[in-house]
Tab-separated table of C-alpha atoms and ligand atoms in Angstrom:
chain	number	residue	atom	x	y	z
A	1179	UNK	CA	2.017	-13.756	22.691
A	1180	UNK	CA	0.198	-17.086	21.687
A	1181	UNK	CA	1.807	-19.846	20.375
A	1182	UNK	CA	3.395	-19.996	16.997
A	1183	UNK	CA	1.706	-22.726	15.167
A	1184	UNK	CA	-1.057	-20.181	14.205
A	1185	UNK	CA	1.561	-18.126	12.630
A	1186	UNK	CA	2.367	-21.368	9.924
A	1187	UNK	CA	-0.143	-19.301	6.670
A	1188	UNK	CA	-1.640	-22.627	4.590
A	1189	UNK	CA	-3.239	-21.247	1.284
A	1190	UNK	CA	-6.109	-23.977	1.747
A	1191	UNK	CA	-6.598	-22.935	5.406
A	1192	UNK	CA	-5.944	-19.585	5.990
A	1193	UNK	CA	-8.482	-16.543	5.068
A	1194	UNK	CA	-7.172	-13.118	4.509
A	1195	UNK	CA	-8.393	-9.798	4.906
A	1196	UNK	CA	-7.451	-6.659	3.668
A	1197	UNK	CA	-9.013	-3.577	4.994
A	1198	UNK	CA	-9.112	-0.978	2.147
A	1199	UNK	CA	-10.294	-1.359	-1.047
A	1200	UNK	CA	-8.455	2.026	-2.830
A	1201	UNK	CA	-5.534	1.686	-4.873
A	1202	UNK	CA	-3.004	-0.265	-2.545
A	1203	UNK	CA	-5.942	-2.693	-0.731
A	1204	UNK	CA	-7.307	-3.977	-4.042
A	1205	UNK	CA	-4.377	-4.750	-5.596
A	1206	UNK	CA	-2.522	-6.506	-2.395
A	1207	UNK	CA	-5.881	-8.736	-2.236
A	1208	UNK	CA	-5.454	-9.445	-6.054
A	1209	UNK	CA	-2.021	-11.288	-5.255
A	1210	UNK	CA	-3.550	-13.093	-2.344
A	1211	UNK	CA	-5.847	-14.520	-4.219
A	1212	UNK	CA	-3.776	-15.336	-7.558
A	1213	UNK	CA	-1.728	-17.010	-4.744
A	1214	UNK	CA	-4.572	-19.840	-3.565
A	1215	UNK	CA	-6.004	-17.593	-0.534
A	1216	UNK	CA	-9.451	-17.014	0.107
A	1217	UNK	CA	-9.624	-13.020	0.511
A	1218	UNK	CA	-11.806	-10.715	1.825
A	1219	UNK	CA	-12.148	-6.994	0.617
A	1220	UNK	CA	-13.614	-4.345	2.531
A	1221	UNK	CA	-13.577	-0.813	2.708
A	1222	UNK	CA	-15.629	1.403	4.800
A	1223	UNK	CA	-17.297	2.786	1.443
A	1224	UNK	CA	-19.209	0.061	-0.072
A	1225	UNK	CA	-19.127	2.189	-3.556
A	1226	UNK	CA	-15.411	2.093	-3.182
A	1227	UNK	CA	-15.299	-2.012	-2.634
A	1228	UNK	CA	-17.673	-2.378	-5.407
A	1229	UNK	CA	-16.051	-0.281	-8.041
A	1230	UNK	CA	-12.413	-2.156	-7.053
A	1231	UNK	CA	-13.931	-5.623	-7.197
A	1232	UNK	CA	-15.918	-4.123	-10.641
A	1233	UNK	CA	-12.843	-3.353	-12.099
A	1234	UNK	CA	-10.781	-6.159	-10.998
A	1235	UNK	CA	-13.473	-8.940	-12.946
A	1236	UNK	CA	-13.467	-6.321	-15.682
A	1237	UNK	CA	-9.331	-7.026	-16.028
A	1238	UNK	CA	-9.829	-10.850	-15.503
A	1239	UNK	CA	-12.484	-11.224	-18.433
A	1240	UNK	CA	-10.147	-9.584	-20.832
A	1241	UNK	CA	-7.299	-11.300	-19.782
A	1242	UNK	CA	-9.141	-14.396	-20.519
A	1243	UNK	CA	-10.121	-13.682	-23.550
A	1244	UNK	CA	-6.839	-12.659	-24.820
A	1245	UNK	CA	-5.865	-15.682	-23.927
A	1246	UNK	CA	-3.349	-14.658	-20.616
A	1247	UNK	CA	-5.668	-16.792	-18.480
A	1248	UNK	CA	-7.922	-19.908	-18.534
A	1249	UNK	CA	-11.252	-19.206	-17.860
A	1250	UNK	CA	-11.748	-21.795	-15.660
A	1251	UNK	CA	-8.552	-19.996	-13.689
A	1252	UNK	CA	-10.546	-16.357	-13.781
A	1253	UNK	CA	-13.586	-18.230	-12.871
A	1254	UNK	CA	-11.259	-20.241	-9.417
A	1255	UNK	CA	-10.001	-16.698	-8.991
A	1256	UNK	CA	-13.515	-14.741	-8.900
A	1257	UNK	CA	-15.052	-17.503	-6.137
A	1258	UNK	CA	-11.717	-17.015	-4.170
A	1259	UNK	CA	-12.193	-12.833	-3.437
A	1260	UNK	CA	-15.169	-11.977	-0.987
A	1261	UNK	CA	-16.085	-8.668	0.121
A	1262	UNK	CA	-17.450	-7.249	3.634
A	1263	UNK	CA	-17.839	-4.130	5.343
A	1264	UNK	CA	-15.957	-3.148	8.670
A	1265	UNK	CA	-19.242	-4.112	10.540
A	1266	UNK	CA	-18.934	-8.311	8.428
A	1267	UNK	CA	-15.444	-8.802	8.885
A	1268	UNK	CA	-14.641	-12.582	9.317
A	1269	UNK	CA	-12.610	-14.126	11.599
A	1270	UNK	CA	-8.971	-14.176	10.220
A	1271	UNK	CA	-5.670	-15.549	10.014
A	1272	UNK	CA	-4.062	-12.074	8.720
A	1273	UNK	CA	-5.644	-8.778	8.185
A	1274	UNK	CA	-3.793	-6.390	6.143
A	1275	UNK	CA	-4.377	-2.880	6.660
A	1276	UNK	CA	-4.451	-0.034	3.794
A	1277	UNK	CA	-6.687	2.497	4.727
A	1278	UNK	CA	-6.097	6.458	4.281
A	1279	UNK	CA	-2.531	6.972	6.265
A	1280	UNK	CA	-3.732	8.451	9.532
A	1281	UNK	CA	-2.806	6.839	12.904
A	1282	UNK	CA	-5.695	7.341	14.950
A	1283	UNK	CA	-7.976	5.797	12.367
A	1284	UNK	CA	-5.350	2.911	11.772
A	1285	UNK	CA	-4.592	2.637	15.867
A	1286	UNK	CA	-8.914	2.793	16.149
A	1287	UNK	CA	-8.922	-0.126	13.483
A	1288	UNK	CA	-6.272	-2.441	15.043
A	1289	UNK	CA	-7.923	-2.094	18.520
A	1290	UNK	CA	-11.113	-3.173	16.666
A	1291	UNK	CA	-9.548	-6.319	14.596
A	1292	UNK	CA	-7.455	-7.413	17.801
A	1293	UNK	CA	-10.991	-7.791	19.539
A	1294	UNK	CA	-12.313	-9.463	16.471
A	1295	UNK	CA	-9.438	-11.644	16.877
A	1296	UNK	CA	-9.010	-12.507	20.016
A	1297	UNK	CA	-5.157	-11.701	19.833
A	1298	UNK	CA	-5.156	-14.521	17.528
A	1299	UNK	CA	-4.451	-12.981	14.454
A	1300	UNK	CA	-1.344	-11.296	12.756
A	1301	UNK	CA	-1.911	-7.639	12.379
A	1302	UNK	CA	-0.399	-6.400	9.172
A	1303	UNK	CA	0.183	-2.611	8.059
A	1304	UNK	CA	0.699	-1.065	4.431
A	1305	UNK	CA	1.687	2.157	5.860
A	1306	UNK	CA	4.392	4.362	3.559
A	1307	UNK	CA	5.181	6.502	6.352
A	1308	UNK	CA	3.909	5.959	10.018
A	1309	UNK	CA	5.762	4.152	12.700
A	1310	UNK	CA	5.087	0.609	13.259
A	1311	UNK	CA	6.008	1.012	16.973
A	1312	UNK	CA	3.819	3.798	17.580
A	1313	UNK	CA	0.936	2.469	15.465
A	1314	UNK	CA	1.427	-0.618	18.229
A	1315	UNK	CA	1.311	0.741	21.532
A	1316	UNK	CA	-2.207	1.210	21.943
A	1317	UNK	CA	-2.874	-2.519	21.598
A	1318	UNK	CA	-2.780	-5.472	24.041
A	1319	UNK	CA	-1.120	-7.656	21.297
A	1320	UNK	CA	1.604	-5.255	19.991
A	1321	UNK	CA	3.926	-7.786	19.033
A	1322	UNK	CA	1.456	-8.999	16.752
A	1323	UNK	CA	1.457	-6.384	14.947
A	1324	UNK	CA	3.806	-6.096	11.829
A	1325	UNK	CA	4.772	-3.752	8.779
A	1326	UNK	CA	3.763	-5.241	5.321
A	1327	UNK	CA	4.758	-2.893	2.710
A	1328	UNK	CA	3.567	-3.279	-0.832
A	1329	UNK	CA	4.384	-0.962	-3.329
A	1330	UNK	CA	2.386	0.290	-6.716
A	1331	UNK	CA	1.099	-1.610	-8.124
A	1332	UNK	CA	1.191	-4.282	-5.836
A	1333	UNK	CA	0.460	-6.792	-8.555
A	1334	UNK	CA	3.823	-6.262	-10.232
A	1335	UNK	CA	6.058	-4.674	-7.900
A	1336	UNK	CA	8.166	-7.645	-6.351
A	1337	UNK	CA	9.391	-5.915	-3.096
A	1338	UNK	CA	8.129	-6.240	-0.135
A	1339	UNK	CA	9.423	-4.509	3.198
A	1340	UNK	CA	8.811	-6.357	6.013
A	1341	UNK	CA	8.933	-4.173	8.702
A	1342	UNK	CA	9.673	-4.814	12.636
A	1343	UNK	CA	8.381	-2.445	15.434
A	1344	UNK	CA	9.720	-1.999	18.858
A	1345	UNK	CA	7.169	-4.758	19.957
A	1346	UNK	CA	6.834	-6.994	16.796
A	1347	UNK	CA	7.712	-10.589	17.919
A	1348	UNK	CA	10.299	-12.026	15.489
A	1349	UNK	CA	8.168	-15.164	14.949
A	1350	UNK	CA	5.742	-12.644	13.226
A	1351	UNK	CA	8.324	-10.912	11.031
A	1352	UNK	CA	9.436	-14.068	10.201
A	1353	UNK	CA	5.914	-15.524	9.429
A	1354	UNK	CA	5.344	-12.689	7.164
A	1355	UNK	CA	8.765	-12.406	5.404
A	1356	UNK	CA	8.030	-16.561	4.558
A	1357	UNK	CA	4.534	-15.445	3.815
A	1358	UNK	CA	5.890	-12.766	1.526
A	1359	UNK	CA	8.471	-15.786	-0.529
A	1360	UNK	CA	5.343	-17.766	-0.696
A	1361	UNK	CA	3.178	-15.630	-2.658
A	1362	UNK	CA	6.399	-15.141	-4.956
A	1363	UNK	CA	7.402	-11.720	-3.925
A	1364	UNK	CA	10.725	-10.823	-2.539
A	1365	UNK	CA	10.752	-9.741	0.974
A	1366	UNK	CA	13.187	-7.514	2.664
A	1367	UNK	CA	13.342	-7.285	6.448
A	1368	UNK	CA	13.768	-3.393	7.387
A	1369	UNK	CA	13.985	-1.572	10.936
A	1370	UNK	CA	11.053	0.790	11.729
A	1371	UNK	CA	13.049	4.109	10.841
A	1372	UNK	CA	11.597	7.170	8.797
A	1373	UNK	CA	10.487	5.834	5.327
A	1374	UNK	CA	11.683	2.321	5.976
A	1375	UNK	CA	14.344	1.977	3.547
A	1376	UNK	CA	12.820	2.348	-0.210
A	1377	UNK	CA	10.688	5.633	0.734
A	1378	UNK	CA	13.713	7.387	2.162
A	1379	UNK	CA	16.321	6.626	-0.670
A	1380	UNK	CA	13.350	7.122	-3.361
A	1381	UNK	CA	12.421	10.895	-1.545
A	1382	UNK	CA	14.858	13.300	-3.607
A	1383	UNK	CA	13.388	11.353	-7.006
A	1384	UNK	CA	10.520	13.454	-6.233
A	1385	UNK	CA	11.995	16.572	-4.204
A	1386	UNK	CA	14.586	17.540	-6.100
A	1387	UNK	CA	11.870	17.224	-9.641
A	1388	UNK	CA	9.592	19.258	-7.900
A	1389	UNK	CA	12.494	21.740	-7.371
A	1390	UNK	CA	13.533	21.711	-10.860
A	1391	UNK	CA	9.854	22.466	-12.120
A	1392	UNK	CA	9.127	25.074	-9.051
A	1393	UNK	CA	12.486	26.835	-9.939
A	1394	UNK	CA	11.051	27.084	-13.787
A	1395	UNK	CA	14.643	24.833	-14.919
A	1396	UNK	CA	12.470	22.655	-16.720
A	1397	UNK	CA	8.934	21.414	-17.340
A	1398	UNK	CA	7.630	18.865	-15.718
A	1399	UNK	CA	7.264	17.037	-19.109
A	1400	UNK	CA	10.469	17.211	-19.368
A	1401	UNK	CA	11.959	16.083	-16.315
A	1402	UNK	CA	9.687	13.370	-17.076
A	1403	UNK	CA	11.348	12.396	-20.709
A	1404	UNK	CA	14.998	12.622	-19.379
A	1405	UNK	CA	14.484	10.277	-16.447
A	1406	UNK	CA	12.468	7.881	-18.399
A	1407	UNK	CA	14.671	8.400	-21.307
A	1408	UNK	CA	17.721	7.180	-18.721
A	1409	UNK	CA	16.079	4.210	-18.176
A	1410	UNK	CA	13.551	5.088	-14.939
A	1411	UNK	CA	10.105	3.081	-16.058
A	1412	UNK	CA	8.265	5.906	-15.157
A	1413	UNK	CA	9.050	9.885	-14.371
A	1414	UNK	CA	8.553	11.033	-11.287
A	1415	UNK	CA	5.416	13.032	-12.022
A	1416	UNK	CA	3.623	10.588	-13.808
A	1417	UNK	CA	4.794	7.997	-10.748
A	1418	UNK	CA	3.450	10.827	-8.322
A	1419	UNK	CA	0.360	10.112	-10.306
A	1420	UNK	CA	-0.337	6.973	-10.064
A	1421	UNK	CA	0.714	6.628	-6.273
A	1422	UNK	CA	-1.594	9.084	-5.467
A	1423	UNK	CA	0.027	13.129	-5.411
A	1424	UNK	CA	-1.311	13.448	-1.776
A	1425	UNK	CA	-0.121	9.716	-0.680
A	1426	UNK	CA	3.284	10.690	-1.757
A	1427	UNK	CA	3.013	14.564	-0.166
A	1428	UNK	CA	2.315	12.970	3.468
A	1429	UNK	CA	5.325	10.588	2.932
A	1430	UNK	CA	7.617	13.578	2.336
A	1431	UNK	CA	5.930	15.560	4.946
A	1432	UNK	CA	5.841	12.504	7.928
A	1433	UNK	CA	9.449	12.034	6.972
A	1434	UNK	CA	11.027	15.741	7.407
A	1435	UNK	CA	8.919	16.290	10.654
A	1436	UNK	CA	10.341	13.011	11.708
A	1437	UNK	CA	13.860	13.682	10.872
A	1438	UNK	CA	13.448	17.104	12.811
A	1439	UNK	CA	13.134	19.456	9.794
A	1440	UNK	CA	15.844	17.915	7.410
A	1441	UNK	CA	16.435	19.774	4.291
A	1442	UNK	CA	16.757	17.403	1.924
A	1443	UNK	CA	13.134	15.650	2.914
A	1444	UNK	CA	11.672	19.999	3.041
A	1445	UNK	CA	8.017	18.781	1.020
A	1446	UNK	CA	7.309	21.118	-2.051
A	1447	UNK	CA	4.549	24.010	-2.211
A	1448	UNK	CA	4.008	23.078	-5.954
A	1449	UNK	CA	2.711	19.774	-4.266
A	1450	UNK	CA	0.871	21.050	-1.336
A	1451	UNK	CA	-1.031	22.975	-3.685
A	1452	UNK	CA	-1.907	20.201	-5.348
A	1453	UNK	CA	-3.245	18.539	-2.666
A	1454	UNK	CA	-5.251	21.343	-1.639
A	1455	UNK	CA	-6.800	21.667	-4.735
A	1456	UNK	CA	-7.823	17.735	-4.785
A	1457	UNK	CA	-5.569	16.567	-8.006
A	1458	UNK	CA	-4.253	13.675	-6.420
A	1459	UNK	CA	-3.141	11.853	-9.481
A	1460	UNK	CA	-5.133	8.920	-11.714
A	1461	UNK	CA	-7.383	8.535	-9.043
A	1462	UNK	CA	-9.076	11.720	-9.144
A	1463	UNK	CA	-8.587	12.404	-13.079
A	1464	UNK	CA	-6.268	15.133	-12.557
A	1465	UNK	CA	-2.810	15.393	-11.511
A	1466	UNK	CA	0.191	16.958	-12.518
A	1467	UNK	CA	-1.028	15.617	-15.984
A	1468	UNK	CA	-5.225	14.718	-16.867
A	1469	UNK	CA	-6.917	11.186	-17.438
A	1470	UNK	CA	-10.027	10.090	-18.248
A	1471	UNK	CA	-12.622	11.032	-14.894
A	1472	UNK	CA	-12.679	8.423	-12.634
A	1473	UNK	CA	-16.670	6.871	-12.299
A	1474	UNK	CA	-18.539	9.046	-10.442
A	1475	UNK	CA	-19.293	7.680	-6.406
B	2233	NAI	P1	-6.573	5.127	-1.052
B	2233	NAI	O1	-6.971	6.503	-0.644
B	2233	NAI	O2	-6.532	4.764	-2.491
B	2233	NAI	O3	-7.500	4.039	-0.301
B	2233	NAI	C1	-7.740	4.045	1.072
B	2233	NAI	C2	-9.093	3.395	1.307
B	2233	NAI	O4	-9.279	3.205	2.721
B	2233	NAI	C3	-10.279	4.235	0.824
B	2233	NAI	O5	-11.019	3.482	-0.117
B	2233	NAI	C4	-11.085	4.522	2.097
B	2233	NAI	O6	-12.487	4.484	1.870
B	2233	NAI	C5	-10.658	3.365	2.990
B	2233	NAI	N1	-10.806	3.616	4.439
B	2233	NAI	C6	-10.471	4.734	5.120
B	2233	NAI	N2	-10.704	4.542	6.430
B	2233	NAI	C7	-11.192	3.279	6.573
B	2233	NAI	C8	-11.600	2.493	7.680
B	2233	NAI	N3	-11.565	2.962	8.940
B	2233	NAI	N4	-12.043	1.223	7.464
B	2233	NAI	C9	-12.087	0.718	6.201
B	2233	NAI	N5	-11.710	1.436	5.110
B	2233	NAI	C10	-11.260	2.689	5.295
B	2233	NAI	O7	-5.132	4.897	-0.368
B	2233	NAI	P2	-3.934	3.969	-0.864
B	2233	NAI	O8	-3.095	4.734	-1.803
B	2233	NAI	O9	-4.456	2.637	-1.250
B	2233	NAI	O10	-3.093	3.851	0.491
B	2233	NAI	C11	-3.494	2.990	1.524
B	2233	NAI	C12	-2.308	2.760	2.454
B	2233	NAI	O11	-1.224	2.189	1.693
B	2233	NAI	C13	-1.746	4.035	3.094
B	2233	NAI	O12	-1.284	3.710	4.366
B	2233	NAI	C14	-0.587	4.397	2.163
B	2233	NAI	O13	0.399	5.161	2.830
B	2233	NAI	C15	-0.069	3.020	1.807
B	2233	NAI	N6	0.675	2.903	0.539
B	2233	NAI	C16	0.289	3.575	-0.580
B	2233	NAI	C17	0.992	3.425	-1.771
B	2233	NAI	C18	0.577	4.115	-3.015
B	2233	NAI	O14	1.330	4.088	-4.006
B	2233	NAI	N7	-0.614	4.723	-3.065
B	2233	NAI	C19	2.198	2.571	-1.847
B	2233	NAI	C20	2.454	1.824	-0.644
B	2233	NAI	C21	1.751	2.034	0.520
């Protein structure tokens, strides 16, 4: 590994990128730049980066004019977030990875940023689900790569899990978890085990709902109303929702074929159905409940 004074993250120095512009990506470069860091977006669908960038100026303007912001602050903000393609990527101090939650294409674009890079750069991944370790062995700089887990939405979800691989140097954990206190989030160092530590304690939330629904005990409106009636923010179907019904399916799925078939993880055919039938949740219009239709591509 090279030194460590290019792990030390200055907010006037530094330039971010994040590498997926879909749900997680857009809002994880949101608190980068709220935080003083020059950020660039990019997703391998320029549609995709627009529309996230589109709707992220829509949300400052308002918040201006109610008030919640300066203008001046929206306008600092807006100069602050750049966008690129995979083929314009800049140079950077930390990349951020949250693209779709499949390791060859995640292993393909580490390889890529490590030769941007030079090996210079900390290597940062959003995945729910997928080994760290094994997301690292195919590069030359595995220790530089680390787990960086956000949760939705990453805007207003404090938590971060800072997650070390069999490889990841300490100096780079550490880097991050500072990184992570700096931005005003809390960080939690976890060990790269199935699900990291909130997925796998948060799993029977949504397995044993899906149960109650597939064995016809109760609606899913329902279940719904009594957990948020107890004092959960949100249900679990409406949460499936909004994280995305197939995001959450391959959590459930990579974490009972990585605890060998475990019961309690067993992923539900109500939401494998789903899935197949593309109602992933707020992002496509139609989950386990409907929204408004997402803009059209
Ligand atoms: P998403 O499906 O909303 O967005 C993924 C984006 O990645 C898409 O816009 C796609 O065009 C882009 N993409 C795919 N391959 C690419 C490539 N090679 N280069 C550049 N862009 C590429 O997915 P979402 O929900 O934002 O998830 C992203 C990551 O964050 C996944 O690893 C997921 O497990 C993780 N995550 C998701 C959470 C959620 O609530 N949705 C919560 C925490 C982590």
């Amino acid at each position: 590994m090279t030194g460590t004074d290019d792990l030390h993250f200055d907010p006037k120095r530094s330039r971010i990128a994040v590498i997926g512009a879909g749900t997680m990506g857009a809002g994880i470069a949101d608190v980068f730049v709220r935080a003083g860091y020059t950020t660039h977006l990019c997703d391998a669908s320029q549609t995709t980066v627009d529309r996230a960038v589109e709707t992220w100026k829509t949300r400052l303007k308002k918040d201006a004019e109610k008030g919640k912001i300066s203008a001046s602050q929206a306008a600092e903000w807006k100069d602050r977030l750049l966008t690129c393609t995979p083929d314009t990527l800049p140079v950077a101090q930390l990349y951020i990875e949250a693209i779709v939650e499949l390791p060859d294409v995640k292993q393909q674009l580490f390889g890529r940023l490590e030769e941007l890079a030079g090996g210079n750069a900390i290597l940062a991944t959003n995945t729910s689900s997928l080994p760290v370790t094994a997301l690292a062995h195919t590069l030359r700089h595995p220790d530089r790569l680390v787990g960086m887990h956000f949760f939705n939405p990453a805007l207003l979800m404090p938590l971060v899990e800072v997650i070390s691989g069999e490889a990841t140097h300490p100096d780079v954990a550490q880097s991050i978890f500072n990184l992570v206190q700096q931005i005003g989030k809390c960080p939690v160092m976890v060990r790269d085990e199935p699900g990291f530590l909130v997925n796998r304690v948060a799993r029977p939330y949504y397995t044993e709902s899906l149960l109650l629904v597939e064995e016809q005990t109760a609606s899913l409106e329902q279940v719904d109303r009594l957990l948020e009636s107890r004092g959960f923010r949100m249900g679990p179907f409406r949460l499936m929702d909004l994280i995305g019904v197939d995001v959450n399916f391959s959590v459930t799925s990579s974490l009972h074929e990585r605890f060998y078939g475990e019961p309690r993880f067993r992923p539900s055919r109500l939401q494998a159905r789903k899935v197949a039938a593309g109602q992933h949740g707020r992002k496509t219009g139609v989950g386990f409940y409907r929204y408004d239709p997402p803009p059209s591509p």
